CSV table of C-alpha atoms in Angstrom, one decimal:
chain,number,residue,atom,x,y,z
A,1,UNK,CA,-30.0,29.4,-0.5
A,2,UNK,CA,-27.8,28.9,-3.2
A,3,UNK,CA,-23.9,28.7,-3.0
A,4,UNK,CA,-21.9,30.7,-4.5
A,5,UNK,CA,-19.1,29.6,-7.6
A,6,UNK,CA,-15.8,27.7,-6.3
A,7,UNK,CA,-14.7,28.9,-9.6
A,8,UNK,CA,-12.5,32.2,-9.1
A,9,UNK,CA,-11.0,30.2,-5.7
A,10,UNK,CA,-7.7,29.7,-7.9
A,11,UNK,CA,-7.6,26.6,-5.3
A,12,UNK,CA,-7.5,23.0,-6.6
A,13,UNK,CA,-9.8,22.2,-4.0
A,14,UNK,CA,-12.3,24.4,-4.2
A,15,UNK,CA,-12.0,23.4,-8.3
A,16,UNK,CA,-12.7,20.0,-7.2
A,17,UNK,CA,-16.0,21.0,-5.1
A,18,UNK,CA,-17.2,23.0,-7.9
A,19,UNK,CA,-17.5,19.7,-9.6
A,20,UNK,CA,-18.6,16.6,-6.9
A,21,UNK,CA,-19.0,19.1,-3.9
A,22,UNK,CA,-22.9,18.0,-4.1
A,23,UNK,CA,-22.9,15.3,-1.6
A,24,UNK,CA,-25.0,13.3,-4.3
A,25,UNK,CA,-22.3,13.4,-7.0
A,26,UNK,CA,-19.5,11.5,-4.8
A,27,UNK,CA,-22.3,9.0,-4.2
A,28,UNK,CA,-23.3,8.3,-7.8
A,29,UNK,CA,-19.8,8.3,-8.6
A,30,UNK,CA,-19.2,5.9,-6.1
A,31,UNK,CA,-21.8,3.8,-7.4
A,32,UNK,CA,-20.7,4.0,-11.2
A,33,UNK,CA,-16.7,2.9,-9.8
A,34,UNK,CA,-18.9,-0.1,-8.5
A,35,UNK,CA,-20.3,-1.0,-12.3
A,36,UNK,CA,-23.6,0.4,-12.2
A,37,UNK,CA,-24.5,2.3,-14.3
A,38,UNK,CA,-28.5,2.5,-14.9
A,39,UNK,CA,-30.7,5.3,-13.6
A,40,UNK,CA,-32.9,2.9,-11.7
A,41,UNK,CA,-29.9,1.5,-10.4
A,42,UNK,CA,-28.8,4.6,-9.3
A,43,UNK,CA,-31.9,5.3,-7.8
A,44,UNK,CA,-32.6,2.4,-5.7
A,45,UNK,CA,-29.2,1.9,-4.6
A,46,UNK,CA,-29.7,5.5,-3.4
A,47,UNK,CA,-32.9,6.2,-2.4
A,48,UNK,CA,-32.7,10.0,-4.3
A,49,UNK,CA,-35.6,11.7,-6.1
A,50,UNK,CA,-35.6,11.2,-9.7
A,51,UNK,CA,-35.8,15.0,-10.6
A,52,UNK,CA,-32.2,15.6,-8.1
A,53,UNK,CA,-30.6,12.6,-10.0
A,54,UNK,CA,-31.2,14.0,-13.3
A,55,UNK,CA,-29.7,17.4,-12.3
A,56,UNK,CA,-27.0,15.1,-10.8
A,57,UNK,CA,-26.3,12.8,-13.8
A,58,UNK,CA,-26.6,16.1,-16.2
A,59,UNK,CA,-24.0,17.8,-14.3
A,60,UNK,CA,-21.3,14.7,-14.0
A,61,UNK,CA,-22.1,14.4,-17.9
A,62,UNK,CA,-21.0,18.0,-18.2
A,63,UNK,CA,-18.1,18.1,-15.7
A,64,UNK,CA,-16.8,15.2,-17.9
A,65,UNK,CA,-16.8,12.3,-15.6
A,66,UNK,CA,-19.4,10.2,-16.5
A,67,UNK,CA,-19.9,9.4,-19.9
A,68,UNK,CA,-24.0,9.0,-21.4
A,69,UNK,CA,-24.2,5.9,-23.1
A,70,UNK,CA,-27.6,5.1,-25.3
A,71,UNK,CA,-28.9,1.4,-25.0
A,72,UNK,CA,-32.1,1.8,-26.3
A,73,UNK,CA,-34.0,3.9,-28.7
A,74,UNK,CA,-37.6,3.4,-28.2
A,75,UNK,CA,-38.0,4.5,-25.1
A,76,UNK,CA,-34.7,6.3,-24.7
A,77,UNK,CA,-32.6,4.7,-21.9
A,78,UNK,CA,-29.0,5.6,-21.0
A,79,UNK,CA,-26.2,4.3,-19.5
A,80,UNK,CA,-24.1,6.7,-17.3
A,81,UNK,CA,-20.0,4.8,-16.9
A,82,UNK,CA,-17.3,6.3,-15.0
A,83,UNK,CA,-15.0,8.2,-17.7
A,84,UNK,CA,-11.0,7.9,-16.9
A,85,UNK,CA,-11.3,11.1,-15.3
A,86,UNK,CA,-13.8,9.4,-12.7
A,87,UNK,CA,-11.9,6.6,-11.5
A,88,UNK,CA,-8.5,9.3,-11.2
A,89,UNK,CA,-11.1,10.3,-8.6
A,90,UNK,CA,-10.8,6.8,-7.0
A,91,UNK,CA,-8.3,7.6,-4.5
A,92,UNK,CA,-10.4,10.4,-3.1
A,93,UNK,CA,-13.8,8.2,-2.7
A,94,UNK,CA,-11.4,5.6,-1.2
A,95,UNK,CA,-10.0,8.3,1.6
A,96,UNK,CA,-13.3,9.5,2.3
A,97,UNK,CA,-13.7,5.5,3.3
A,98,UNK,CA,-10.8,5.3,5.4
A,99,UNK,CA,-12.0,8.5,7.2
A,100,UNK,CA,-15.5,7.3,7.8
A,101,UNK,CA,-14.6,4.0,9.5
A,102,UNK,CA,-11.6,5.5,11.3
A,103,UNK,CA,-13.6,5.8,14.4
A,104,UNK,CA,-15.7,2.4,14.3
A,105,UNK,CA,-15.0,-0.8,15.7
A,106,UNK,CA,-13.9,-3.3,12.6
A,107,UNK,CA,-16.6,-5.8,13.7
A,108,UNK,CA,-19.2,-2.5,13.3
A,109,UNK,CA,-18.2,-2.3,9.9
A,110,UNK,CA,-20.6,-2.7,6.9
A,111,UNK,CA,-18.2,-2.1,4.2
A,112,UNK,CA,-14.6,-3.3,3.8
A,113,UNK,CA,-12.6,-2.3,1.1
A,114,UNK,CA,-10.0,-5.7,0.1
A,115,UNK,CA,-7.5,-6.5,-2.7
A,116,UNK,CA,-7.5,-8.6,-5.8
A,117,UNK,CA,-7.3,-11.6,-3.6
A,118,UNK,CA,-10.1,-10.6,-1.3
A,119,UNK,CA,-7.6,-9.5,2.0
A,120,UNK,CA,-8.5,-6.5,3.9
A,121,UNK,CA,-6.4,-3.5,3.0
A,122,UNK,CA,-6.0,0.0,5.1
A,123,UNK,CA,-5.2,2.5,2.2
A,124,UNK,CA,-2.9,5.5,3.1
A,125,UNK,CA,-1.8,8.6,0.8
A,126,UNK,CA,1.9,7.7,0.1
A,127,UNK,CA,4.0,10.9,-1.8
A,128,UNK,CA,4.8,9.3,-4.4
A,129,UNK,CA,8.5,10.7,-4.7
A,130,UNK,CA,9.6,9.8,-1.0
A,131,UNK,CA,7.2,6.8,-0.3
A,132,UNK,CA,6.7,8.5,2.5
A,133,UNK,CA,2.8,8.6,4.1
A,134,UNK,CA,1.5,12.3,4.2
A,135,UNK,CA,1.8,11.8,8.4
A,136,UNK,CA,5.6,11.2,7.8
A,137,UNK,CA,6.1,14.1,5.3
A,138,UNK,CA,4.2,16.3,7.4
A,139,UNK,CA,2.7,18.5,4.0
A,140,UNK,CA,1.5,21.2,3.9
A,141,UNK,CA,-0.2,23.7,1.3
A,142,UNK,CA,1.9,26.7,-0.6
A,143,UNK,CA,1.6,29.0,-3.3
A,144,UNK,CA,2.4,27.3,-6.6
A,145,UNK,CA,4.0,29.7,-9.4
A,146,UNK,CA,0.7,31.2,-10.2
A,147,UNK,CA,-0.8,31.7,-7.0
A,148,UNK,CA,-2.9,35.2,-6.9
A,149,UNK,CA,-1.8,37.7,-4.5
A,150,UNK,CA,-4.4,36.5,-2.0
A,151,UNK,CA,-3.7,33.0,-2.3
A,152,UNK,CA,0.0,33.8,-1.7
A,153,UNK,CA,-1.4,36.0,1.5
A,154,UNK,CA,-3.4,33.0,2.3
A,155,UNK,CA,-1.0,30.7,2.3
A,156,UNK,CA,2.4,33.1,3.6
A,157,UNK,CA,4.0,30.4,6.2
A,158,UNK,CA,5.3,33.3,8.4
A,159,UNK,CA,1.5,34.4,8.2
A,160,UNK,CA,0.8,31.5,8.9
A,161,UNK,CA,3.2,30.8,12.0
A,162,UNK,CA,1.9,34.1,13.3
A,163,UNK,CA,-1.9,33.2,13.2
A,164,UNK,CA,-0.4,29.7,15.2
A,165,UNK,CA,1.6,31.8,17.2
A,166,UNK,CA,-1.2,33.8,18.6
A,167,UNK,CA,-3.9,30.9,18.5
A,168,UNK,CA,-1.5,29.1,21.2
A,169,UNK,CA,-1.3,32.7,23.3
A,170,UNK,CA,-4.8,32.9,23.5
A,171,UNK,CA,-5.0,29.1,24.7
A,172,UNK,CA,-2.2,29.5,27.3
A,173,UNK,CA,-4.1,32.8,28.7
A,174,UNK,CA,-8.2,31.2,28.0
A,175,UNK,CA,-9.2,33.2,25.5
A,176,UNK,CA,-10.2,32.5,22.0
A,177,UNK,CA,-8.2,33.9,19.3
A,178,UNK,CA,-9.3,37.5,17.7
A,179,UNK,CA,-11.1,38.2,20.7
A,180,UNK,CA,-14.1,35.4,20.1
């Protein structure tokens, strides 16, 4: 089956999944922030069919965050780095981390993210503005100044309070919400 465009979401999300949404492409990209670069590094570090990794390295080439990178001519060989716009992705690849060992025990752990000087670290999303932790600042998505119609539908906080508003009804009485 094949997915539909992200394109015409208008959401900054949904722009980001049009791009690394391919469970592959946060992986590769993962493994090009870790220096390597090859595609037989690539593809024994991942186990992935060459065939999917060339449509995966074609389409991080085209998206603009890997950079191809000839080393030799004779036969043609590539290397694939992390552009800028890559390692801005970092921060996402690094929450991804912190979400997938949230719920196992430190001593289960088979990879620890540590500083410069080799100390464990537990990254959090700070706002930048406040220093404040997105917990704290309890954030929440609105419609920026050029939000479609929908999106500003979508994302309407009394809308919004109403659909919350009538979830917690249908709890309080056992019933799922819109009659499911």
């Amino acid at each position: 089956m094949h997915r539909s465009s992200f394109d015409a979401m208008g959401c900054p999300i949904a722009g980001a999944l049009e791009q690394v949404g391919e469970w592959w492409s946060l992986l590769i990209l993962r493994d090009a922030l870790d220096g390597y670069s090859r595609f037989d590094e690539f593809e024994r570090n991942l186990g992935i069919a060459p065939n999917m990794l060339t449509r995966r390295l074609t389409s991080l080439v085209d998206a603009g965050l890997l950079e191809r990178r000839q080393y030799s001519d004779r036969p043609p060989r590539y290397d694939y780095v992390a552009t800028t716009r890559a390692r801005e992705l970092s921060p996402v690849i690094v929450a991804l981390y912190v979400w997938g060992n949230k719920h196992v025990d430190e001593n289960d752990r088979q990879v620890v993210l540590v500083d410069d000087a080799g100390e464990t670290i537990d990254p959090v999303l700070v706002d930048r503005r406040t220093g404040r932790t997105l917990a704290e600042s309890k954030a929440q998505f609105i419609p920026g100044p050029a939000a479609s119609e929908p999106m500003q539908r979508r994302l309407d906080p009394d809308l919004r309070a109403d659909r919350r508003l009538r979830r917690a009804r249908a709890r309080s009485v056992g019933q799922q919400p819109n009659g499911q």
